[in-house]
Amino acid sequence: MKKYIIIYLISVAVIASIFLFIPINLFDGEVHYKYGILDYTVKEKLSLSYFIGIGSSPTEIEGVIDFRLLPLGYFLAILIIFSLPAIISYRLFLKDKNSR
C-alpha cells in the first residue's frame, strides 16, 4: 500500500509542476483590466503558471490589474491535479491485486 501512496504523490507532483511551469490555458477564470478610465472584467481561460509569474509576456499582462480562477476553474484544477493521480494509483493497485 505504501508503494501506491508514493506513486500518487509523485503523480501529483509531476502533474502540478506541468501546470505550474508550462503555460497551458485550460482553467476558467476572470481577468480584470484597466486602461485609463476604462475598467472591465473579461472571462478567459487561464494557466496556473500565471499565478507564479511564469509564461506571461509583457504584452499579455499590459493593463491587467488582477486575475483569478472561477469556481469551475478551481474544480477542474483540483480534479486534474489530485483525482487523476488517484485514479492512476488505484488502477495500478487493482492490476497488482489481480495478478496475484
Tab-separated table of N, CA, C and O in Angstrom:
chain	number	residue	atom	x	y	z
A	1	MET	N	0.822	-1.196	0.000
A	1	MET	CA	0.000	0.000	0.000
A	1	MET	C	0.864	1.256	0.000
A	1	MET	O	0.489	2.251	-0.593
A	2	LYS	N	1.996	1.192	0.667
A	2	LYS	CA	2.895	2.338	0.733
A	2	LYS	C	3.404	2.715	-0.657
A	2	LYS	O	3.581	3.892	-0.964
A	3	LYS	N	3.592	1.712	-1.510
A	3	LYS	CA	4.075	1.930	-2.870
A	3	LYS	C	3.087	2.789	-3.667
A	3	LYS	O	3.483	3.678	-4.408
A	4	TYR	N	1.801	2.552	-3.461
A	4	TYR	CA	0.783	3.273	-4.225
A	4	TYR	C	0.603	4.697	-3.727
A	4	TYR	O	0.265	5.587	-4.501
A	5	ILE	N	0.846	4.930	-2.456
A	5	ILE	CA	0.825	6.299	-1.930
A	5	ILE	C	1.981	7.089	-2.513
A	5	ILE	O	1.828	8.258	-2.883
A	6	ILE	N	3.138	6.459	-2.631
A	6	ILE	CA	4.298	7.123	-3.232
A	6	ILE	C	4.029	7.412	-4.708
A	6	ILE	O	4.348	8.505	-5.198
A	7	ILE	N	3.416	6.460	-5.416
A	7	ILE	CA	3.057	6.684	-6.823
A	7	ILE	C	2.087	7.856	-6.934
A	7	ILE	O	2.216	8.713	-7.813
A	8	TYR	N	1.103	7.912	-6.022
A	8	TYR	CA	0.142	9.011	-6.012
A	8	TYR	C	0.839	10.355	-5.799
A	8	TYR	O	0.597	11.314	-6.531
A	9	LEU	N	1.707	10.433	-4.812
A	9	LEU	CA	2.393	11.693	-4.504
A	9	LEU	C	3.310	12.134	-5.642
A	9	LEU	O	3.373	13.324	-5.965
A	10	ILE	N	4.004	11.190	-6.251
A	10	ILE	CA	4.860	11.531	-7.391
A	10	ILE	C	4.014	12.012	-8.567
A	10	ILE	O	4.362	12.991	-9.230
A	11	SER	N	2.883	11.358	-8.805
A	11	SER	CA	1.992	11.770	-9.896
A	11	SER	C	1.432	13.165	-9.659
A	11	SER	O	1.344	13.978	-10.587
A	12	VAL	N	1.042	13.460	-8.423
A	12	VAL	CA	0.549	14.799	-8.087
A	12	VAL	C	1.642	15.834	-8.341
A	12	VAL	O	1.390	16.894	-8.933
A	13	ALA	N	2.862	15.539	-7.912
A	13	ALA	CA	3.970	16.485	-8.105
A	13	ALA	C	4.258	16.712	-9.583
A	13	ALA	O	4.480	17.857	-10.004
A	14	VAL	N	4.236	15.662	-10.378
A	14	VAL	CA	4.520	15.800	-11.816
A	14	VAL	C	3.426	16.601	-12.513
A	14	VAL	O	3.708	17.543	-13.263
A	15	ILE	N	2.170	16.263	-12.251
A	15	ILE	CA	1.066	16.965	-12.914
A	15	ILE	C	0.995	18.420	-12.450
A	15	ILE	O	0.801	19.325	-13.263
A	16	ALA	N	1.176	18.671	-11.166
A	16	ALA	CA	1.154	20.047	-10.659
A	16	ALA	C	2.304	20.863	-11.240
A	16	ALA	O	2.115	22.025	-11.612
A	17	SER	N	3.478	20.265	-11.350
A	17	SER	CA	4.607	21.009	-11.919
A	17	SER	C	4.394	21.300	-13.400
A	17	SER	O	4.798	22.355	-13.881
A	18	ILE	N	3.745	20.396	-14.111
A	18	ILE	CA	3.438	20.664	-15.518
A	18	ILE	C	2.532	21.887	-15.625
A	18	ILE	O	2.780	22.793	-16.426
A	19	PHE	N	1.470	21.926	-14.815
A	19	PHE	CA	0.536	23.052	-14.887
A	19	PHE	C	1.106	24.332	-14.302
A	19	PHE	O	0.667	25.419	-14.671
A	20	LEU	N	2.059	24.239	-13.397
A	20	LEU	CA	2.640	25.445	-12.808
A	20	LEU	C	3.782	26.037	-13.638
A	20	LEU	O	4.041	27.232	-13.559
A	21	PHE	N	4.467	25.226	-14.418
A	21	PHE	CA	5.625	25.730	-15.138
A	21	PHE	C	5.447	25.814	-16.647
A	21	PHE	O	6.290	26.384	-17.332
A	22	ILE	N	4.369	25.258	-17.175
A	22	ILE	CA	4.091	25.346	-18.609
A	22	ILE	C	2.769	26.093	-18.770
A	22	ILE	O	1.767	25.701	-18.174
A	23	PRO	N	2.740	27.168	-19.542
A	23	PRO	CA	1.503	27.943	-19.678
A	23	PRO	C	0.470	27.237	-20.559
A	23	PRO	O	0.465	27.366	-21.775
A	24	ILE	N	-0.397	26.474	-19.919
A	24	ILE	CA	-1.488	25.777	-20.604
A	24	ILE	C	-2.786	26.461	-20.177
A	24	ILE	O	-3.220	26.324	-19.033
A	25	ASN	N	-3.392	27.215	-21.072
A	25	ASN	CA	-4.621	27.947	-20.757
A	25	ASN	C	-5.803	26.991	-20.794
A	25	ASN	O	-6.419	26.776	-21.824
A	26	LEU	N	-6.127	26.440	-19.636
A	26	LEU	CA	-7.129	25.394	-19.544
A	26	LEU	C	-8.230	25.703	-18.537
A	26	LEU	O	-9.323	25.190	-18.642
A	27	PHE	N	-7.962	26.558	-17.582
A	27	PHE	CA	-8.850	26.757	-16.445
A	27	PHE	C	-9.645	28.052	-16.590
A	27	PHE	O	-9.102	29.098	-16.926
A	28	ASP	N	-10.948	27.972	-16.295
A	28	ASP	CA	-11.827	29.137	-16.409
A	28	ASP	C	-11.477	30.173	-15.348
A	28	ASP	O	-11.319	29.846	-14.172
A	29	GLY	N	-11.386	31.429	-15.783
A	29	GLY	CA	-11.065	32.495	-14.856
A	29	GLY	C	-11.528	33.843	-15.366
A	29	GLY	O	-12.129	33.954	-16.438
A	30	GLU	N	-11.244	34.871	-14.592
A	30	GLU	CA	-11.574	36.247	-14.944
A	30	GLU	C	-10.306	37.079	-14.900
A	30	GLU	O	-9.482	36.925	-14.006
A	31	VAL	N	-10.195	37.982	-15.856
A	31	VAL	CA	-9.072	38.914	-15.887
A	31	VAL	C	-9.645	40.314	-15.789
A	31	VAL	O	-10.549	40.691	-16.547
A	32	HIS	N	-9.144	41.089	-14.839
A	32	HIS	CA	-9.601	42.460	-14.606
A	32	HIS	C	-8.603	43.419	-15.268
A	32	HIS	O	-7.435	43.440	-14.898
A	33	TYR	N	-9.089	44.187	-16.246
A	33	TYR	CA	-8.250	45.133	-16.989
A	33	TYR	C	-8.566	46.559	-16.588
A	33	TYR	O	-9.692	46.873	-16.207
A	34	LYS	N	-7.566	47.432	-16.746
A	34	LYS	CA	-7.773	48.866	-16.568
A	34	LYS	C	-6.878	49.599	-17.557
A	34	LYS	O	-5.658	49.487	-17.518
A	35	TYR	N	-7.530	50.300	-18.483
A	35	TYR	CA	-6.840	51.142	-19.458
A	35	TYR	C	-7.363	52.552	-19.287
A	35	TYR	O	-8.488	52.863	-19.683
A	36	GLY	N	-6.587	53.426	-18.692
A	36	GLY	CA	-7.030	54.803	-18.469
A	36	GLY	C	-8.260	54.824	-17.579
A	36	GLY	O	-8.225	54.401	-16.442
A	37	ILE	N	-9.379	55.304	-18.144
A	37	ILE	CA	-10.621	55.343	-17.364
A	37	ILE	C	-11.472	54.096	-17.567
A	37	ILE	O	-12.456	53.893	-16.866
A	38	LEU	N	-11.100	53.251	-18.528
A	38	LEU	CA	-11.828	52.008	-18.762
A	38	LEU	C	-11.424	50.967	-17.721
A	38	LEU	O	-10.251	50.734	-17.472
A	39	ASP	N	-12.422	50.347	-17.145
A	39	ASP	CA	-12.197	49.343	-16.116
A	39	ASP	C	-13.195	48.218	-16.381
A	39	ASP	O	-14.398	48.408	-16.229
A	40	TYR	N	-12.713	47.038	-16.788
A	40	TYR	CA	-13.619	45.950	-17.147
A	40	TYR	C	-13.006	44.590	-16.829
A	40	TYR	O	-11.814	44.455	-16.642
A	41	THR	N	-13.894	43.591	-16.787
A	41	THR	CA	-13.504	42.220	-16.482
A	41	THR	C	-13.911	41.321	-17.634
A	41	THR	O	-15.008	41.446	-18.164
A	42	VAL	N	-13.009	40.418	-18.022
A	42	VAL	CA	-13.250	39.501	-19.133
A	42	VAL	C	-13.047	38.076	-18.632
A	42	VAL	O	-12.084	37.794	-17.918
A	43	LYS	N	-13.962	37.178	-19.018
A	43	LYS	CA	-13.783	35.762	-18.699
A	43	LYS	C	-12.885	35.140	-19.751
A	43	LYS	O	-13.115	35.299	-20.942
A	44	GLU	N	-11.835	34.478	-19.296
A	44	GLU	CA	-10.859	33.857	-20.193
A	44	GLU	C	-10.395	32.532	-19.605
A	44	GLU	O	-10.612	32.255	-18.432
A	45	LYS	N	-9.738	31.758	-20.428
A	45	LYS	CA	-9.061	30.552	-19.963
A	45	LYS	C	-7.700	30.987	-19.425
A	45	LYS	O	-6.960	31.721	-20.086
A	46	LEU	N	-7.362	30.544	-18.225
A	46	LEU	CA	-6.104	30.919	-17.587
A	46	LEU	C	-5.234	29.693	-17.359
A	46	LEU	O	-5.712	28.568	-17.314
A	47	SER	N	-3.965	29.968	-17.200
A	47	SER	CA	-2.997	28.934	-16.855
A	47	SER	C	-2.599	29.113	-15.397
A	47	SER	O	-2.553	30.246	-14.897
A	48	LEU	N	-2.313	28.025	-14.717
A	48	LEU	CA	-1.853	28.132	-13.327
A	48	LEU	C	-0.473	28.766	-13.236
A	48	LEU	O	-0.106	29.311	-12.204
A	49	SER	N	0.270	28.722	-14.328
A	49	SER	CA	1.609	29.314	-14.315
A	49	SER	C	1.549	30.835	-14.207
A	49	SER	O	2.503	31.462	-13.765
A	50	TYR	N	0.433	31.452	-14.583
A	50	TYR	CA	0.291	32.905	-14.458
A	50	TYR	C	0.323	33.345	-13.001
A	50	TYR	O	0.742	34.446	-12.689
A	51	PHE	N	-0.116	32.476	-12.091
A	51	PHE	CA	-0.186	32.836	-10.682
A	51	PHE	C	1.187	32.881	-10.023
A	51	PHE	O	1.330	33.485	-8.967
A	52	ILE	N	2.181	32.242	-10.625
A	52	ILE	CA	3.540	32.337	-10.087
A	52	ILE	C	4.437	33.169	-10.995
A	52	ILE	O	5.627	33.259	-10.774
A	53	GLY	N	3.839	33.780	-12.035
A	53	GLY	CA	4.572	34.715	-12.882
A	53	GLY	C	5.367	34.086	-14.009
A	53	GLY	O	6.262	34.716	-14.551
A	54	ILE	N	5.044	32.871	-14.378
A	54	ILE	CA	5.755	32.197	-15.466
A	54	ILE	C	4.831	32.104	-16.676
A	54	ILE	O	3.650	31.819	-16.535
A	55	GLY	N	5.376	32.343	-17.849
A	55	GLY	CA	4.622	32.115	-19.064
A	55	GLY	C	3.820	33.284	-19.577
A	55	GLY	O	3.141	33.166	-20.589
A	56	SER	N	3.858	34.406	-18.913
A	56	SER	CA	3.112	35.559	-19.399
A	56	SER	C	4.086	36.606	-19.928
A	56	SER	O	5.032	36.984	-19.257
A	57	SER	N	3.842	37.029	-21.142
A	57	SER	CA	4.704	38.049	-21.733
A	57	SER	C	4.206	39.434	-21.315
A	57	SER	O	3.045	39.596	-20.923
A	58	PRO	N	5.068	40.435	-21.396
A	58	PRO	CA	4.653	41.791	-21.000
A	58	PRO	C	3.455	42.313	-21.800
A	58	PRO	O	2.653	43.090	-21.274
A	59	THR	N	3.309	41.882	-23.049
A	59	THR	CA	2.157	42.353	-23.831
A	59	THR	C	0.858	41.696	-23.368
A	59	THR	O	-0.203	42.299	-23.475
A	60	GLU	N	0.948	40.473	-22.853
A	60	GLU	CA	-0.250	39.803	-22.353
A	60	GLU	C	-0.758	40.415	-21.053
A	60	GLU	O	-1.962	40.415	-20.797
A	61	ILE	N	0.135	40.910	-20.217
A	61	ILE	CA	-0.279	41.436	-18.922
A	61	ILE	C	-0.410	42.961	-18.920
A	61	ILE	O	-0.615	43.547	-17.870
A	62	GLU	N	-0.339	43.562	-20.078
A	62	GLU	CA	-0.492	45.013	-20.173
A	62	GLU	C	-1.927	45.398	-19.806
A	62	GLU	O	-2.885	44.918	-20.392
A	63	GLY	N	-2.066	46.244	-18.815
A	63	GLY	CA	-3.373	46.693	-18.364
A	63	GLY	C	-4.071	45.755	-17.399
A	63	GLY	O	-5.165	46.043	-16.938
A	64	VAL	N	-3.463	44.636	-17.075
A	64	VAL	CA	-4.086	43.668	-16.169
A	64	VAL	C	-3.869	44.122	-14.729
A	64	VAL	O	-2.750	44.355	-14.295
A	65	ILE	N	-4.971	44.260	-14.005
A	65	ILE	CA	-4.894	44.603	-12.592
A	65	ILE	C	-4.869	43.332	-11.747
A	65	ILE	O	-4.068	43.195	-10.838
A	66	ASP	N	-5.772	42.413	-12.086
A	66	ASP	CA	-5.905	41.195	-11.282
A	66	ASP	C	-6.489	40.093	-12.156
A	66	ASP	O	-7.162	40.362	-13.138
A	67	PHE	N	-6.215	38.868	-11.775
A	67	PHE	CA	-6.853	37.724	-12.421
A	67	PHE	C	-7.085	36.660	-11.362
A	67	PHE	O	-6.367	36.571	-10.379
A	68	ARG	N	-8.158	35.892	-11.582
A	68	ARG	CA	-8.496	34.860	-10.607
A	68	ARG	C	-9.252	33.746	-11.304
A	68	ARG	O	-9.807	33.931	-12.381
A	69	LEU	N	-9.232	32.589	-10.680
A	69	LEU	CA	-9.974	31.456	-11.203
A	69	LEU	C	-11.427	31.541	-10.749
A	69	LEU	O	-11.713	32.001	-9.643
A	70	LEU	N	-12.309	31.084	-11.591
A	70	LEU	CA	-13.714	30.942	-11.231
A	70	LEU	C	-13.900	29.605	-10.526
A	70	LEU	O	-13.008	28.757	-10.546
A	71	PRO	N	-15.048	29.385	-9.880
A	71	PRO	CA	-15.258	28.101	-9.197
A	71	PRO	C	-15.066	26.884	-10.110
A	71	PRO	O	-14.501	25.878	-9.679
A	72	LEU	N	-15.489	26.976	-11.359
A	72	LEU	CA	-15.290	25.870	-12.287
A	72	LEU	C	-13.799	25.652	-12.573
A	72	LEU	O	-13.346	24.525	-12.727
A	73	GLY	N	-13.022	26.734	-12.601
A	73	GLY	CA	-11.579	26.625	-12.791
A	73	GLY	C	-10.901	25.940	-11.621
A	73	GLY	O	-10.026	25.092	-11.799
A	74	TYR	N	-11.313	26.309	-10.401
A	74	TYR	CA	-10.781	25.630	-9.211
A	74	TYR	C	-11.145	24.147	-9.219
A	74	TYR	O	-10.317	23.295	-8.915
A	75	PHE	N	-12.400	23.864	-9.567
A	75	PHE	CA	-12.862	22.480	-9.603
A	75	PHE	C	-12.053	21.658	-10.597
A	75	PHE	O	-11.604	20.557	-10.287
A	76	LEU	N	-11.833	22.206	-11.786
A	76	LEU	CA	-11.071	21.491	-12.805
A	76	LEU	C	-9.617	21.293	-12.379
A	76	LEU	O	-9.047	20.221	-12.581
A	77	ALA	N	-9.020	22.312	-11.774
A	77	ALA	CA	-7.638	22.195	-11.312
A	77	ALA	C	-7.502	21.112	-10.243
A	77	ALA	O	-6.593	20.278	-10.299
A	78	ILE	N	-8.419	21.106	-9.281
A	78	ILE	CA	-8.371	20.095	-8.227
A	78	ILE	C	-8.626	18.712	-8.806
A	78	ILE	O	-7.958	17.740	-8.435
A	79	LEU	N	-9.572	18.639	-9.726
A	79	LEU	CA	-9.900	17.354	-10.340
A	79	LEU	C	-8.705	16.780	-11.093
A	79	LEU	O	-8.369	15.611	-10.934
A	80	ILE	N	-8.042	17.604	-11.870
A	80	ILE	CA	-6.905	17.112	-12.662
A	80	ILE	C	-5.690	16.826	-11.782
A	80	ILE	O	-5.054	15.787	-11.913
A	81	ILE	N	-5.369	17.737	-10.882
A	81	ILE	CA	-4.133	17.607	-10.108
A	81	ILE	C	-4.223	16.508	-9.049
A	81	ILE	O	-3.239	15.806	-8.806
A	82	PHE	N	-5.382	16.319	-8.434
A	82	PHE	CA	-5.481	15.350	-7.344
A	82	PHE	C	-6.234	14.070	-7.706
A	82	PHE	O	-5.884	12.997	-7.239
A	83	SER	N	-7.283	14.185	-8.519
A	83	SER	CA	-8.091	12.998	-8.823
A	83	SER	C	-7.464	12.109	-9.878
A	83	SER	O	-7.556	10.887	-9.782
A	84	LEU	N	-6.852	12.691	-10.882
A	84	LEU	CA	-6.213	11.886	-11.924
A	84	LEU	C	-5.108	10.986	-11.359
A	84	LEU	O	-5.074	9.795	-11.662
A	85	PRO	N	-4.212	11.494	-10.507
A	85	PRO	CA	-3.220	10.591	-9.892
A	85	PRO	C	-3.855	9.520	-9.003
A	85	PRO	O	-3.344	8.408	-8.918
A	86	ALA	N	-4.977	9.853	-8.355
A	86	ALA	CA	-5.656	8.850	-7.537
A	86	ALA	C	-6.190	7.718	-8.408
A	86	ALA	O	-6.081	6.543	-8.051
A	87	ILE	N	-6.729	8.072	-9.560
A	87	ILE	CA	-7.233	7.044	-10.476
A	87	ILE	C	-6.084	6.195	-11.013
A	87	ILE	O	-6.202	4.971	-11.114
A	88	ILE	N	-4.973	6.823	-11.330
A	88	ILE	CA	-3.805	6.092	-11.822
A	88	ILE	C	-3.287	5.127	-10.753
A	88	ILE	O	-3.023	3.955	-11.025
A	89	SER	N	-3.154	5.609	-9.525
A	89	SER	CA	-2.665	4.767	-8.428
A	89	SER	C	-3.620	3.620	-8.140
A	89	SER	O	-3.192	2.483	-7.916
A	90	TYR	N	-4.907	3.904	-8.162
A	90	TYR	CA	-5.896	2.859	-7.909
A	90	TYR	C	-5.873	1.809	-9.009
A	90	TYR	O	-5.993	0.611	-8.749
A	91	ARG	N	-5.701	2.249	-10.230
A	91	ARG	CA	-5.620	1.309	-11.359
A	91	ARG	C	-4.402	0.393	-11.218
A	91	ARG	O	-4.486	-0.813	-11.444
A	92	LEU	N	-3.273	0.940	-10.838
A	92	LEU	CA	-2.079	0.123	-10.621
A	92	LEU	C	-2.261	-0.834	-9.449
A	92	LEU	O	-1.802	-1.983	-9.487
A	93	PHE	N	-2.956	-0.377	-8.401
A	93	PHE	CA	-3.256	-1.236	-7.254
A	93	PHE	C	-4.116	-2.424	-7.672
A	93	PHE	O	-3.855	-3.568	-7.293
A	94	LEU	N	-5.172	-2.153	-8.460
A	94	LEU	CA	-6.055	-3.237	-8.906
A	94	LEU	C	-5.332	-4.207	-9.839
A	94	LEU	O	-5.544	-5.415	-9.759
A	95	LYS	N	-4.468	-3.673	-10.706
A	95	LYS	CA	-3.714	-4.526	-11.616
A	95	LYS	C	-2.805	-5.459	-10.821
A	95	LYS	O	-2.703	-6.651	-11.111
A	96	ASP	N	-2.137	-4.919	-9.811
A	96	ASP	CA	-1.247	-5.711	-8.989
A	96	ASP	C	-2.011	-6.735	-8.151
A	96	ASP	O	-1.566	-7.873	-7.986
A	97	LYS	N	-3.173	-6.338	-7.665
A	97	LYS	CA	-4.002	-7.233	-6.853
A	97	LYS	C	-4.542	-8.397	-7.677
A	97	LYS	O	-4.582	-9.537	-7.206
A	98	ASN	N	-4.934	-8.138	-8.926
A	98	ASN	CA	-5.483	-9.190	-9.786
A	98	ASN	C	-4.406	-10.128	-10.326
A	98	ASN	O	-4.708	-11.264	-10.675
A	99	SER	N	-3.193	-9.670	-10.392
A	99	SER	CA	-2.131	-10.521	-10.938
A	99	SER	C	-1.609	-11.522	-9.910
A	99	SER	O	-0.876	-12.430	-10.248
A	100	ARG	N	-1.978	-11.378	-8.661
A	100	ARG	CA	-1.515	-12.296	-7.607
A	100	ARG	C	-2.266	-13.567	-7.610
A	100	ARG	O	-3.266	-13.896	-7.899
